[in-house]
Structure formats: C-alpha cells, structure tokens
mmCIF file with all atom_site columns, C-alpha atoms and ligand atoms in Angstrom:
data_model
loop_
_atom_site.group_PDB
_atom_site.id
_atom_site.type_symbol
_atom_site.label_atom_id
_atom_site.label_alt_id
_atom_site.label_comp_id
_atom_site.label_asym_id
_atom_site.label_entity_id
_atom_site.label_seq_id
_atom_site.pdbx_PDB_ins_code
_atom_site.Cartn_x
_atom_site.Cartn_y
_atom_site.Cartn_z
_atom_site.occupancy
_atom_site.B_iso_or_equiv
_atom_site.pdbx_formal_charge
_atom_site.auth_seq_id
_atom_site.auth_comp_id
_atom_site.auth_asym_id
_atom_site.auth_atom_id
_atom_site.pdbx_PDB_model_num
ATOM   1   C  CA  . UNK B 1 1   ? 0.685   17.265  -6.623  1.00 0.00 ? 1   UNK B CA  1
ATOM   2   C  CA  . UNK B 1 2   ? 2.643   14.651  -4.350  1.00 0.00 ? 2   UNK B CA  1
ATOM   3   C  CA  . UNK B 1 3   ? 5.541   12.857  -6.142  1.00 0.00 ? 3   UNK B CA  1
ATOM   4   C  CA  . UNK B 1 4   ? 5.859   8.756   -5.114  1.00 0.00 ? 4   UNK B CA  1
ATOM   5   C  CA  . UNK B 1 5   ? 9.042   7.149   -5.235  1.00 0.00 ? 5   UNK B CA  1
ATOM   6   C  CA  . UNK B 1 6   ? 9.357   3.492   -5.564  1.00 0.00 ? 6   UNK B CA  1
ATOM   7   C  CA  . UNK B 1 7   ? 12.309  1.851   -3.663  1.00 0.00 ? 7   UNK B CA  1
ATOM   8   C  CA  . UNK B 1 8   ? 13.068  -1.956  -4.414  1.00 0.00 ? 8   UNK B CA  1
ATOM   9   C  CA  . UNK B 1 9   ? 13.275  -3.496  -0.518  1.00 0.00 ? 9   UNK B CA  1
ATOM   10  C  CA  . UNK B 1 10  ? 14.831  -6.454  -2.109  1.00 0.00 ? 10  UNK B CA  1
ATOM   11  C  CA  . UNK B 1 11  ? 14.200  -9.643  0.535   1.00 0.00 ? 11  UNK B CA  1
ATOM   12  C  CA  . UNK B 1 12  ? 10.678  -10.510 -0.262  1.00 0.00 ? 12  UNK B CA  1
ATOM   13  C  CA  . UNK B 1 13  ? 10.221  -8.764  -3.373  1.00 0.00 ? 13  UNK B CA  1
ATOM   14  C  CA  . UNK B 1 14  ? 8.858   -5.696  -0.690  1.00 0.00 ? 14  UNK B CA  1
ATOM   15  C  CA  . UNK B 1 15  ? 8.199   -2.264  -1.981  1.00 0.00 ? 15  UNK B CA  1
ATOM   16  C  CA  . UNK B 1 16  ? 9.009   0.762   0.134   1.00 0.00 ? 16  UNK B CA  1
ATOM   17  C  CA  . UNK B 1 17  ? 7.973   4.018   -1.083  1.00 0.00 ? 17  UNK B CA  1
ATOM   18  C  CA  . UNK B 1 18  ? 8.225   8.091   -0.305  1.00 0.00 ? 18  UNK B CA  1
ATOM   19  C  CA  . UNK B 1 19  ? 5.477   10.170  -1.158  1.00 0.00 ? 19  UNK B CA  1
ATOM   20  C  CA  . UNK B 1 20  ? 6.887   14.058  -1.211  1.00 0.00 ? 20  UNK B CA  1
ATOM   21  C  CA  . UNK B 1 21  ? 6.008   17.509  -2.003  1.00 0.00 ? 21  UNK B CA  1
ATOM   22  C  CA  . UNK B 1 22  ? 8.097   18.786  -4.447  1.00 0.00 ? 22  UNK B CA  1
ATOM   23  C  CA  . UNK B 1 23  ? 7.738   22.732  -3.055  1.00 0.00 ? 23  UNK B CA  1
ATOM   24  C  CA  . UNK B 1 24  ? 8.190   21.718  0.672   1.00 0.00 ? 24  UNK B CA  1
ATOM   25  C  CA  . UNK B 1 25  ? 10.276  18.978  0.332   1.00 0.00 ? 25  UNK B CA  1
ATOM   26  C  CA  . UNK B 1 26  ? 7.901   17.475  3.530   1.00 0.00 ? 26  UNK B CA  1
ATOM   27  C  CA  . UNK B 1 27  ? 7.681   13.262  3.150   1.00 0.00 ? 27  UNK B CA  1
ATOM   28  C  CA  . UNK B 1 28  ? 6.217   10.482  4.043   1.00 0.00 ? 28  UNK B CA  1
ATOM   29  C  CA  . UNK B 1 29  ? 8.023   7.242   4.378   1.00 0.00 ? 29  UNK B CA  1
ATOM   30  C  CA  . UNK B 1 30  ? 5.812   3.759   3.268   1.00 0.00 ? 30  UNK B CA  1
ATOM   31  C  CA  . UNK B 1 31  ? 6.537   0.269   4.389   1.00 0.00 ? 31  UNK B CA  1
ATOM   32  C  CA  . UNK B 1 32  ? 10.088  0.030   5.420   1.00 0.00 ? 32  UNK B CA  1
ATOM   33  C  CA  . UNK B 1 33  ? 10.279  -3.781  5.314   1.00 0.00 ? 33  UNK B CA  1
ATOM   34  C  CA  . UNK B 1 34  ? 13.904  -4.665  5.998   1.00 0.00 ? 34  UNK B CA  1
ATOM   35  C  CA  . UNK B 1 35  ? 15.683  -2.184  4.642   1.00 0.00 ? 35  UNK B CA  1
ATOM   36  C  CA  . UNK B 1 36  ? 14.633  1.240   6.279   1.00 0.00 ? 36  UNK B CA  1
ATOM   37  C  CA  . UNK B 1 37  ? 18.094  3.001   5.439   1.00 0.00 ? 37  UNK B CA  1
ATOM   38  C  CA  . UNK B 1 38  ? 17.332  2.620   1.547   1.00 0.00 ? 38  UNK B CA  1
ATOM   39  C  CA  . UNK B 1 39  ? 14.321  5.110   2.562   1.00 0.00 ? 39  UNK B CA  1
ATOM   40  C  CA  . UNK B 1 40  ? 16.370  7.385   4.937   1.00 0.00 ? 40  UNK B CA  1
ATOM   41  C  CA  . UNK B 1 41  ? 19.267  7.389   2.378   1.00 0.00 ? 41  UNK B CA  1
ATOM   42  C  CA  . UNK B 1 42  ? 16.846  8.196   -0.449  1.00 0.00 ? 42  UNK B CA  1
ATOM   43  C  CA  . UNK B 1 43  ? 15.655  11.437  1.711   1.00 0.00 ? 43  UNK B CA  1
ATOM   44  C  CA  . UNK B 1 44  ? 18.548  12.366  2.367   1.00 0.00 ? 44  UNK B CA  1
ATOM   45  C  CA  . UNK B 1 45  ? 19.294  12.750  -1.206  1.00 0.00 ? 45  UNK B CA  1
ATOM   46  C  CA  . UNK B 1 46  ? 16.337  14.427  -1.982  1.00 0.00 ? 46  UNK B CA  1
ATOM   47  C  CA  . UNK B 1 47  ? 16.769  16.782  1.393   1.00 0.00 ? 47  UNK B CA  1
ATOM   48  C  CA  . UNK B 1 48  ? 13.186  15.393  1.732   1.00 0.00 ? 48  UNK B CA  1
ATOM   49  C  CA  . UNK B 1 49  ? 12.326  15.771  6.254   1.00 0.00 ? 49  UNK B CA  1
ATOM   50  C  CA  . UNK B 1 50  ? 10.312  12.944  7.119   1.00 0.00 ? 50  UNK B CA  1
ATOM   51  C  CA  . UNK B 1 51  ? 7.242   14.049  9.239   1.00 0.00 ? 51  UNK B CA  1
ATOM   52  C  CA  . UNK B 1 52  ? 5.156   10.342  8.692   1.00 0.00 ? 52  UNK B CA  1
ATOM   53  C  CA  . UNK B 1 53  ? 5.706   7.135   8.657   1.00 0.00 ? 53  UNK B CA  1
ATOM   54  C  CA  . UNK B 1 54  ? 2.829   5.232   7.024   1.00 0.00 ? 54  UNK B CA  1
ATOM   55  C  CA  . UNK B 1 55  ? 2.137   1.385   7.256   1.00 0.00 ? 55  UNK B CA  1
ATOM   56  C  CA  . UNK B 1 56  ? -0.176  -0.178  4.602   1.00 0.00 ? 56  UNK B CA  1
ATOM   57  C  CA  . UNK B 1 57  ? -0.700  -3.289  6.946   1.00 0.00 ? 57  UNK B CA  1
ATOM   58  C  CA  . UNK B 1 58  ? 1.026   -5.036  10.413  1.00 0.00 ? 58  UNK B CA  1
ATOM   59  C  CA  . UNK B 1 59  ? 2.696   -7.995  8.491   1.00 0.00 ? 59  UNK B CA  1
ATOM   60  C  CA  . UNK B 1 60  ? 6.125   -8.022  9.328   1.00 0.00 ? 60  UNK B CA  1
ATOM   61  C  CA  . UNK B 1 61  ? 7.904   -7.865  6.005   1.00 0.00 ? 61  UNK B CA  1
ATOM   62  C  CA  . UNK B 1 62  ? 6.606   -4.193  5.819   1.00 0.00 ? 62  UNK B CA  1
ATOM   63  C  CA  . UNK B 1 63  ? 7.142   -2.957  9.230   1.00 0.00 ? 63  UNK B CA  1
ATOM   64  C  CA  . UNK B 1 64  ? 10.052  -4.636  10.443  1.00 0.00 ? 64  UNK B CA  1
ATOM   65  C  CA  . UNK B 1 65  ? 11.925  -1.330  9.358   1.00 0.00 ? 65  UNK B CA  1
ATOM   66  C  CA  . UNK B 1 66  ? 10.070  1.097   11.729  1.00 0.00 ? 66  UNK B CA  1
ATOM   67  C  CA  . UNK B 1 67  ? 11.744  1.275   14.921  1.00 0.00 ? 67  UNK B CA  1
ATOM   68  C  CA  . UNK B 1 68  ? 15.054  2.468   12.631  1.00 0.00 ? 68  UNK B CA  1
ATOM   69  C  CA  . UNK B 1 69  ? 13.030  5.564   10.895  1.00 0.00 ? 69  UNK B CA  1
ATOM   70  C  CA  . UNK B 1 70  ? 11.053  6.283   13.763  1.00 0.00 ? 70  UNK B CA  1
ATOM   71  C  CA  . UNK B 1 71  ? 14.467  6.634   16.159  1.00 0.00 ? 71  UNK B CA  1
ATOM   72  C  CA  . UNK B 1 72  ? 16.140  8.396   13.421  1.00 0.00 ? 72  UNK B CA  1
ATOM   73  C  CA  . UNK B 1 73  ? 13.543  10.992  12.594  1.00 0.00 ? 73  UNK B CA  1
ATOM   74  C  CA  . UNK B 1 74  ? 10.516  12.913  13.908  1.00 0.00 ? 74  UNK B CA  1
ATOM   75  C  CA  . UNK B 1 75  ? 7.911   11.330  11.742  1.00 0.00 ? 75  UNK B CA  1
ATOM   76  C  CA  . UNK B 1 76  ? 4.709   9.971   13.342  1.00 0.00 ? 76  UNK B CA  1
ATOM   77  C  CA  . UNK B 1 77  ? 3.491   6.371   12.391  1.00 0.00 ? 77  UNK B CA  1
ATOM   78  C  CA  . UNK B 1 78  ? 0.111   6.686   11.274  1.00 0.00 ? 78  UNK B CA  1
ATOM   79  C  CA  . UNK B 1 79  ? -1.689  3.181   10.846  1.00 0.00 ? 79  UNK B CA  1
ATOM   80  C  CA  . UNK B 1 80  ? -4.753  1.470   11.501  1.00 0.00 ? 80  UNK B CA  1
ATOM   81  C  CA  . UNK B 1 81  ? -5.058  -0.203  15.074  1.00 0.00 ? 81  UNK B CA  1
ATOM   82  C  CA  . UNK B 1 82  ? -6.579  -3.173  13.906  1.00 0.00 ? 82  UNK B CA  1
ATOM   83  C  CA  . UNK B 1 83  ? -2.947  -3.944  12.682  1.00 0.00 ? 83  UNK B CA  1
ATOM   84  C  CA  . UNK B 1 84  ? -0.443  -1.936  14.878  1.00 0.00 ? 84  UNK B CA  1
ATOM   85  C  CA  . UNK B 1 85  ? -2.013  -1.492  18.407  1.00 0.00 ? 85  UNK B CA  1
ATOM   86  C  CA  . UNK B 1 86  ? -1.270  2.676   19.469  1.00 0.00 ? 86  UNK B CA  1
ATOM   87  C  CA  . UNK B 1 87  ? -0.267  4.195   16.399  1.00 0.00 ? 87  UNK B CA  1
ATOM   88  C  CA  . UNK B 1 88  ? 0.670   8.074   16.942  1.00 0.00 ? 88  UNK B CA  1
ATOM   89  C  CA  . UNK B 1 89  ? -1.908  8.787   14.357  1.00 0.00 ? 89  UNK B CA  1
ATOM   90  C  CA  . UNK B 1 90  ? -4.493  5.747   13.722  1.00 0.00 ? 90  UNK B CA  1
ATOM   91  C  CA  . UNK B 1 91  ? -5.964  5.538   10.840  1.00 0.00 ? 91  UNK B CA  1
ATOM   92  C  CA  . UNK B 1 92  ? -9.604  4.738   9.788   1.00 0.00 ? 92  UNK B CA  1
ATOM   93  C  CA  . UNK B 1 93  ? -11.568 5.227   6.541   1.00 0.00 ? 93  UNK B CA  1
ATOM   94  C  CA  . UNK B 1 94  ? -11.181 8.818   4.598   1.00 0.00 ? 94  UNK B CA  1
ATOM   95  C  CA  . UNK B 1 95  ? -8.590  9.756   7.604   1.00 0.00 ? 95  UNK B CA  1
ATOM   96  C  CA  . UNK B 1 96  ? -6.626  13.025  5.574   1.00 0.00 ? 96  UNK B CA  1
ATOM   97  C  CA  . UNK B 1 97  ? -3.316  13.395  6.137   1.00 0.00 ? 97  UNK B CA  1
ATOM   98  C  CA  . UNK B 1 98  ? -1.762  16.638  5.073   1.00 0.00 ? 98  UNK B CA  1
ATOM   99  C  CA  . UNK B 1 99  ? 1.627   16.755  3.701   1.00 0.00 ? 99  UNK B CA  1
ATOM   100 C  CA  . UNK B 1 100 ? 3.407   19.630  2.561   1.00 0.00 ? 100 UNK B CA  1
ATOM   101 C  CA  . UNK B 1 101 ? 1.062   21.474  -0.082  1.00 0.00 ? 101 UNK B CA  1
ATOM   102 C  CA  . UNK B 1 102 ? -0.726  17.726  -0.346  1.00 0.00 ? 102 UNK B CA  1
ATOM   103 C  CA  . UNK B 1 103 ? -2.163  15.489  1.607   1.00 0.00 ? 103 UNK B CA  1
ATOM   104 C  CA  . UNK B 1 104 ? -2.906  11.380  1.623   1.00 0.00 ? 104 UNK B CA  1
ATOM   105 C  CA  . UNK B 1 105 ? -6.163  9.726   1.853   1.00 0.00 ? 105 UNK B CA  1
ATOM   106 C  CA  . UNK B 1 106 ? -6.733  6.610   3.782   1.00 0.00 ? 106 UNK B CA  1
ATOM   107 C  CA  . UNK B 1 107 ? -8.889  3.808   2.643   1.00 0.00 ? 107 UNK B CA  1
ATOM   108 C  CA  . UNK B 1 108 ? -9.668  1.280   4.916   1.00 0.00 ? 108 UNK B CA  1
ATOM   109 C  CA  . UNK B 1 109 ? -9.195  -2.007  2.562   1.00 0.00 ? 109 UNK B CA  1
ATOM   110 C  CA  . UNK B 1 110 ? -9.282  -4.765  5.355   1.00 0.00 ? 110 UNK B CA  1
ATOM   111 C  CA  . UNK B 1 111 ? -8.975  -8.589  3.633   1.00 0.00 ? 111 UNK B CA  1
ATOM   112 C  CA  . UNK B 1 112 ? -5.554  -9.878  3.890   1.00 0.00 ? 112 UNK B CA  1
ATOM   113 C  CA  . UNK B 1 113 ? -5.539  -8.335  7.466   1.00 0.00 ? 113 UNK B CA  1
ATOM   114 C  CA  . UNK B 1 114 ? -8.078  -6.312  9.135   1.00 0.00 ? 114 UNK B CA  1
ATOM   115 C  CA  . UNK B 1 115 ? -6.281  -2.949  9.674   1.00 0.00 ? 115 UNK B CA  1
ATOM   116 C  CA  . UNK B 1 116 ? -5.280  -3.158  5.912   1.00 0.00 ? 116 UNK B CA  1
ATOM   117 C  CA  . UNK B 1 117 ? -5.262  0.698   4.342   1.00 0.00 ? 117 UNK B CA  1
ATOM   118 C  CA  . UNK B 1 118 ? -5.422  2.296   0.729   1.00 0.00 ? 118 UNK B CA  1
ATOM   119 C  CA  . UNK B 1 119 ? -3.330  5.261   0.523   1.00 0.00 ? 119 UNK B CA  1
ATOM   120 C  CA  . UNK B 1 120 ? -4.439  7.677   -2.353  1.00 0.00 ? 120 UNK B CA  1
ATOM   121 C  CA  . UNK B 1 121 ? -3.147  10.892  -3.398  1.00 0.00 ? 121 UNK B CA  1
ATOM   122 C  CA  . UNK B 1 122 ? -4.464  12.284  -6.493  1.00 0.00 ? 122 UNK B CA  1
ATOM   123 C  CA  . UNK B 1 123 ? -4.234  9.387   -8.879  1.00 0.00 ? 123 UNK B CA  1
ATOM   124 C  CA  . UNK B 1 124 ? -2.169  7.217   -7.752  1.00 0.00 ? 124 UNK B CA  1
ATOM   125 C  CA  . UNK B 1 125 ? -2.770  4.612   -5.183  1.00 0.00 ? 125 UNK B CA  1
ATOM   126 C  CA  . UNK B 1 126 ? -0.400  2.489   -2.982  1.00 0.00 ? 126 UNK B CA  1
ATOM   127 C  CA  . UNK B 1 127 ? -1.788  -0.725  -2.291  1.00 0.00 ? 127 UNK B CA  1
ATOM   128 C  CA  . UNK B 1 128 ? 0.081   -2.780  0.263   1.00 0.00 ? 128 UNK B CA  1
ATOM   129 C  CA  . UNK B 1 129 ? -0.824  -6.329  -0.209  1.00 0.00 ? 129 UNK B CA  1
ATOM   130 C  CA  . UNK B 1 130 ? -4.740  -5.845  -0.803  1.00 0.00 ? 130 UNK B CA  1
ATOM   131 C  CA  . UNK B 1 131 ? -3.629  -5.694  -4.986  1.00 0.00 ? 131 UNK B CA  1
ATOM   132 C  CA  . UNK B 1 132 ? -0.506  -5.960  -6.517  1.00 0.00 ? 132 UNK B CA  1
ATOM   133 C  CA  . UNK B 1 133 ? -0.118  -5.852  -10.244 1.00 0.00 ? 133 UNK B CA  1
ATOM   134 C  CA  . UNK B 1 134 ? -2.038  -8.982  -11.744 1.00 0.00 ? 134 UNK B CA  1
ATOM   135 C  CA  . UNK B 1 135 ? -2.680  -10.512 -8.685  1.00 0.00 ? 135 UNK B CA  1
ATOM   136 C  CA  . UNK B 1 136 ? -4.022  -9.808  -4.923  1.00 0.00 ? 136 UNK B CA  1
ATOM   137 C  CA  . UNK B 1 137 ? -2.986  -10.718 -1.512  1.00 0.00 ? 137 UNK B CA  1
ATOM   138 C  CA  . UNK B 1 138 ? -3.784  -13.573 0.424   1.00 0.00 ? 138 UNK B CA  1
ATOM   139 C  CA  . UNK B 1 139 ? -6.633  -14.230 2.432   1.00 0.00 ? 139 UNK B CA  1
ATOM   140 C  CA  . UNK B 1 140 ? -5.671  -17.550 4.048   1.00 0.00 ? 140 UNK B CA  1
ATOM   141 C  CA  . UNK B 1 141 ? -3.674  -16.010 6.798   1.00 0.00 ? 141 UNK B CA  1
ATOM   142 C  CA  . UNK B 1 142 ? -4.574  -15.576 10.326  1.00 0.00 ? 142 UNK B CA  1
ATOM   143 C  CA  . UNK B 1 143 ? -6.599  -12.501 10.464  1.00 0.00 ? 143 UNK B CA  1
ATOM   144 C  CA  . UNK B 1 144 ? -7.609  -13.010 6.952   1.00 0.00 ? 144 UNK B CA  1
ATOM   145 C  CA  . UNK B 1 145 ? -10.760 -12.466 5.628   1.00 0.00 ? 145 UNK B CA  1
ATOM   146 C  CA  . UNK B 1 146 ? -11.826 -13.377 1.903   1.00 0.00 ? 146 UNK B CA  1
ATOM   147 C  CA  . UNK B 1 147 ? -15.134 -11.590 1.630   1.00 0.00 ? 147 UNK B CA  1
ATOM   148 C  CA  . UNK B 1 148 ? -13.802 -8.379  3.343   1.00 0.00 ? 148 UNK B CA  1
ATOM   149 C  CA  . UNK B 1 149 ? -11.060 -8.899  0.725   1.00 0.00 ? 149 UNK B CA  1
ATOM   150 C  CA  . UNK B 1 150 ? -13.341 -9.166  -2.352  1.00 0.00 ? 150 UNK B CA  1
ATOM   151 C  CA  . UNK B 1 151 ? -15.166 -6.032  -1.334  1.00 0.00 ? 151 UNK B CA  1
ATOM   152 C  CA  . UNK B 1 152 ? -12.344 -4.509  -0.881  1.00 0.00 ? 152 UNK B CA  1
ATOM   153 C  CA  . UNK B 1 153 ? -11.228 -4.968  -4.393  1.00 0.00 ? 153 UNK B CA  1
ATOM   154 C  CA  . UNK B 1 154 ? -14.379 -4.228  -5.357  1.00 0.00 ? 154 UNK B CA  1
ATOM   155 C  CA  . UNK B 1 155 ? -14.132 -0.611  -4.286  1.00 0.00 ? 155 UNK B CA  1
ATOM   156 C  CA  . UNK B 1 156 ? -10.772 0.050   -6.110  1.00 0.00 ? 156 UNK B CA  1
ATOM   157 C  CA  . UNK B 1 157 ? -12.323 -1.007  -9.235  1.00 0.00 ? 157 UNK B CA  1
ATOM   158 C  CA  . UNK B 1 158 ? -14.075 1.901   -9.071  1.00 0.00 ? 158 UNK B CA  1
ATOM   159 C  CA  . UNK B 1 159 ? -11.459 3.920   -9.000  1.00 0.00 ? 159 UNK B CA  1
ATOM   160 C  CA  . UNK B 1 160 ? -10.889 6.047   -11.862 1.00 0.00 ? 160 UNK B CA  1
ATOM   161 C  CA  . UNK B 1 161 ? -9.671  3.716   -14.571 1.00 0.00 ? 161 UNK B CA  1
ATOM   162 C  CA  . UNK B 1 162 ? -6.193  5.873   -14.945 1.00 0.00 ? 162 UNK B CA  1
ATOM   163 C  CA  . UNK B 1 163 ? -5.544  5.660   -11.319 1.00 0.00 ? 163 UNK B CA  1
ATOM   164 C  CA  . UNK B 1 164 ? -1.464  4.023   -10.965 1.00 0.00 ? 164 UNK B CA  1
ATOM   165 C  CA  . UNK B 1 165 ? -1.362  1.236   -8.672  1.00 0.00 ? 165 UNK B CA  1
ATOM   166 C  CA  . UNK B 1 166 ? 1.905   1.050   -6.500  1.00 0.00 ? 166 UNK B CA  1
ATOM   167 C  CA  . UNK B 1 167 ? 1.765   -2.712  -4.857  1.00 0.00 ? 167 UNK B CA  1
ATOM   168 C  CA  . UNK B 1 168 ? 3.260   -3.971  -1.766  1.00 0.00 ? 168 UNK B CA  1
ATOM   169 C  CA  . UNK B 1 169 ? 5.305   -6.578  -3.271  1.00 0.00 ? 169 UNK B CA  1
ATOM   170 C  CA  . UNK B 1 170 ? 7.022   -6.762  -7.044  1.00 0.00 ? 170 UNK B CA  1
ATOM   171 C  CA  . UNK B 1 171 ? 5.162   -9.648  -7.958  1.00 0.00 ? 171 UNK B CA  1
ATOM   172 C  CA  . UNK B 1 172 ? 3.863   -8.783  -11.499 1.00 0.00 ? 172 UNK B CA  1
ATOM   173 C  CA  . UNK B 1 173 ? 5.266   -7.763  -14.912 1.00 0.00 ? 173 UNK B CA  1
ATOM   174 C  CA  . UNK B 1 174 ? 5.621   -4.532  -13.959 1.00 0.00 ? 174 UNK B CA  1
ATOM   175 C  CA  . UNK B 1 175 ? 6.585   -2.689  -10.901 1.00 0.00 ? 175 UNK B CA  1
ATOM   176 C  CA  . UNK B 1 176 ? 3.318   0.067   -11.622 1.00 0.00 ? 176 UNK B CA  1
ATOM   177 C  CA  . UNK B 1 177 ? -0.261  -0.542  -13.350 1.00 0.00 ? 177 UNK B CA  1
ATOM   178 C  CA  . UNK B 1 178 ? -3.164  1.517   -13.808 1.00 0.00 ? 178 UNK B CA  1
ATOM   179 C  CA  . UNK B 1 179 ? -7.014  0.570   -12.538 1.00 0.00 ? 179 UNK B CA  1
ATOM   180 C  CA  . UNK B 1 180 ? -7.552  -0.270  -16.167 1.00 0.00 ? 180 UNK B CA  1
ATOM   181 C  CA  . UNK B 1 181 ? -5.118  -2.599  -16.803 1.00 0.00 ? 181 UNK B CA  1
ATOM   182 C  CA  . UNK B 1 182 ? -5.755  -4.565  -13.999 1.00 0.00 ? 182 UNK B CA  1
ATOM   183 C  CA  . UNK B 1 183 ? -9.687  -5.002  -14.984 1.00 0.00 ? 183 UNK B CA  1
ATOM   184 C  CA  . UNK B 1 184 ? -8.234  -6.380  -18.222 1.00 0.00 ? 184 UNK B CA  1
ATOM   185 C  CA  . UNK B 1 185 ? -5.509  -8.516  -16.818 1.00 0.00 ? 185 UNK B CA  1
ATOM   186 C  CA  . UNK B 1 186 ? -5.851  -9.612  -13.506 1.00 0.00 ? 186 UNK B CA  1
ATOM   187 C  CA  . UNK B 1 187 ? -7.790  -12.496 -12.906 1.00 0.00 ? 187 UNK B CA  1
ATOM   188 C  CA  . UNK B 1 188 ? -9.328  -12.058 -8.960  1.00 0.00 ? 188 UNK B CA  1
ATOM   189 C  CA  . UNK B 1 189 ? -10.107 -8.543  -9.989  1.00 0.00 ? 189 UNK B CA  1
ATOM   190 C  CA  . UNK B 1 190 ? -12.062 -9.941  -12.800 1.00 0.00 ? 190 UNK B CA  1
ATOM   191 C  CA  . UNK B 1 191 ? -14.405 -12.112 -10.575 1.00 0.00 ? 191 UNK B CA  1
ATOM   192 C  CA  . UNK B 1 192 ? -17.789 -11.188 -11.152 1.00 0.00 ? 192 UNK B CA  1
ATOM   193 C  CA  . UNK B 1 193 ? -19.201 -12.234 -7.917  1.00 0.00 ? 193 UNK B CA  1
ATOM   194 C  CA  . UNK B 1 194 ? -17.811 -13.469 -4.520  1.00 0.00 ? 194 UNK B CA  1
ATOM   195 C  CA  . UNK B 1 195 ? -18.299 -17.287 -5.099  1.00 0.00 ? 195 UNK B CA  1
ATOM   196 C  CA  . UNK B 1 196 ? -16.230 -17.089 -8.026  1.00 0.00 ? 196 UNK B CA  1
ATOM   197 C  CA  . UNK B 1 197 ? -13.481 -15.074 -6.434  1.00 0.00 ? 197 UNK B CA  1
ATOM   198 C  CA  . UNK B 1 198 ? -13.399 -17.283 -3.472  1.00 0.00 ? 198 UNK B CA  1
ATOM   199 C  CA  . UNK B 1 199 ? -12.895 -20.592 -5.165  1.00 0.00 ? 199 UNK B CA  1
ATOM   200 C  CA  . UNK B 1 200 ? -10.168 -18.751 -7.181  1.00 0.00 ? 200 UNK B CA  1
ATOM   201 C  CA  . UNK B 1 201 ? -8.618  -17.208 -4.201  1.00 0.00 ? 201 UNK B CA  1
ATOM   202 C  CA  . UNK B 1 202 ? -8.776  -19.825 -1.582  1.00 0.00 ? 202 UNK B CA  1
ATOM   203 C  CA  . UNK B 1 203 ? -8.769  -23.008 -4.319  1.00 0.00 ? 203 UNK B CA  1
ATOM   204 C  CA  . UNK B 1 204 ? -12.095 -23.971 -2.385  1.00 0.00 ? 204 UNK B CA  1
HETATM 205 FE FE1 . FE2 V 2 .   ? 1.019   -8.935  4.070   1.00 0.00 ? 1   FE2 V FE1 1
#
C-alpha cells in the first residue's frame, strides 16, 4: 500500500504531501506551495526518486513550488487542464497513475476551480481545497462554481466512511479526518440539499 506524508508548507497554512512506495521507494510529490525544498529535502531523506508531480488544483499557493521540483527532478506534472493548461500527464476522471507497486486515482472534484482533482489511493484521500477538515473550499472565486462544488462533496460522502482525508490547507482541529467524522462534524458536508448548502456557503 502507498505511504502519504504530510509536510506543513507553513505560509498559508498549505499542505504539501509525498505519496511513496515503501518497496520501490518511487514518489510522488503533492502541492508544493512555497516551499518545494521541504518536499525535495524530505525525499532525499527517505532516498524516495520523484517520478510525479501532482497538483490538486491551479491556485497559486499550491503550485507556486513547481518550476523548483520539476527543474530539479525527472517527475512529470500530472494535472487537470482545466487548471494548468499542457500538463505532461492531464488528468481527467478515474485517470490511474501507477507508482511503484501502487498507483493513484484521480477524481475529478471541480467546485472551487474547474480542473479541481481527488487523489485516492487505497483509503486515504488528498483533497486539495474541495474539503478540508470541518470545512470546504470556497466557491466565490473566479472560476468557482457552488453547485459543481456541492456535488462534488456529495460524491466523497460516499466514500467509505474510514477513508482519511488529507486537506489542502491546515484549517481544522486536526491536520487528518476520516469520511465519518466529517459527516458528523462538518457543517457544508452536512447540507442535505443544494439550497441549503448554498446559502451556507455563499451567505446568500
Ligand atoms: Fe485554492
């Protein structure tokens, strides 16, 4: 099974991440936000090789980092064009990306932007800024799209309930949650219908 590793990117309260196989030591590197050298140093450490770089949505905070990995290694960028125009590998829904004895699933989540991806390996999800833990992301942006957003949430709460959530941003209690604590505690993944989650969302 892939391991994820969780690396504060400090600034905005970002989240990069690795997702690695433990028997080939092959990695992908998530969101670099500002501080792409926490990620390189971190596989270094590990003697993790980077062979993809994988953006969860265009927004700056979580690419800005890209150019540094992407000089500094031989991983391809996989993303969804709706976001980042000419990825080397662009993503769309259920795209499988192999990895070592793994591999990561896209889900194309589009809301908060309208390239936003899901990535899922076994049970654990990393969510970008679609969910983060008690909350979701916005949909007032340009590009933004509230009901794309609340059916987008509405497909991860069908995720198995013990699924681990990995956010885009620390913005919650905790830096993880599960599926199931988020139908218990978070408030726009609570919304029963779209009305509701749209006066909540955009204060309308
Ligand atoms: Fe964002």
């Amino acid at each position: 099974m892939l391991q994820i590793i969780q690396i504060d990117a400090s600034e905005m309260d970002n989240f990069s991440y690795l997702i690695y196989c433990p028997e080939t030591l092959c990695a992908a590197a998530v969101d670099p936000s500002m501080r792409p050298e926490l990620l390189l140093n971190k596989a270094t450490i590990l003697g993790l090789t980077l062979k993809l770089l994988l953006n969860t949505h265009g927004h700056q905070d979580h690419i800005a980092g890209n150019d540094i990995i992407l000089k500094q290694t031989n991983a391809k960028l996989a993303a969804h064009s709706a976001d980042l125009p000419n990825p080397d590998i662009s993503l769309t829904e259920g795209t499988k990306l192999e990895l070592g004895n793994g591999s990561v699933e896209a889900m194309h989540t589009p809301g908060h932007t309208p390239g936003s991806v899901v990535f899922k390996t076994g049970n654990q999800i990393i969510t970008g800024d679609t969910l983060f833990v008690s909350r979701c992301g916005r949909a007032d942006l340009p590009g933004s799209d509230v009901t794309a957003l609340y059916k987008s949430l509405q497909r991860l709460k069908k995720l198995p309930k013990d699924t681990i959530i990995y956010p885009g941003h620390n913005y919650g209690p905790t830096v993880t949650s599960t599926i199931s604590w988020e139908l218990k505690n978070n408030e726009y993944f609570k919304c029963q219908n779209l009305q509701v989650f749209t006066q909540l969302r955009m204060g309308a």
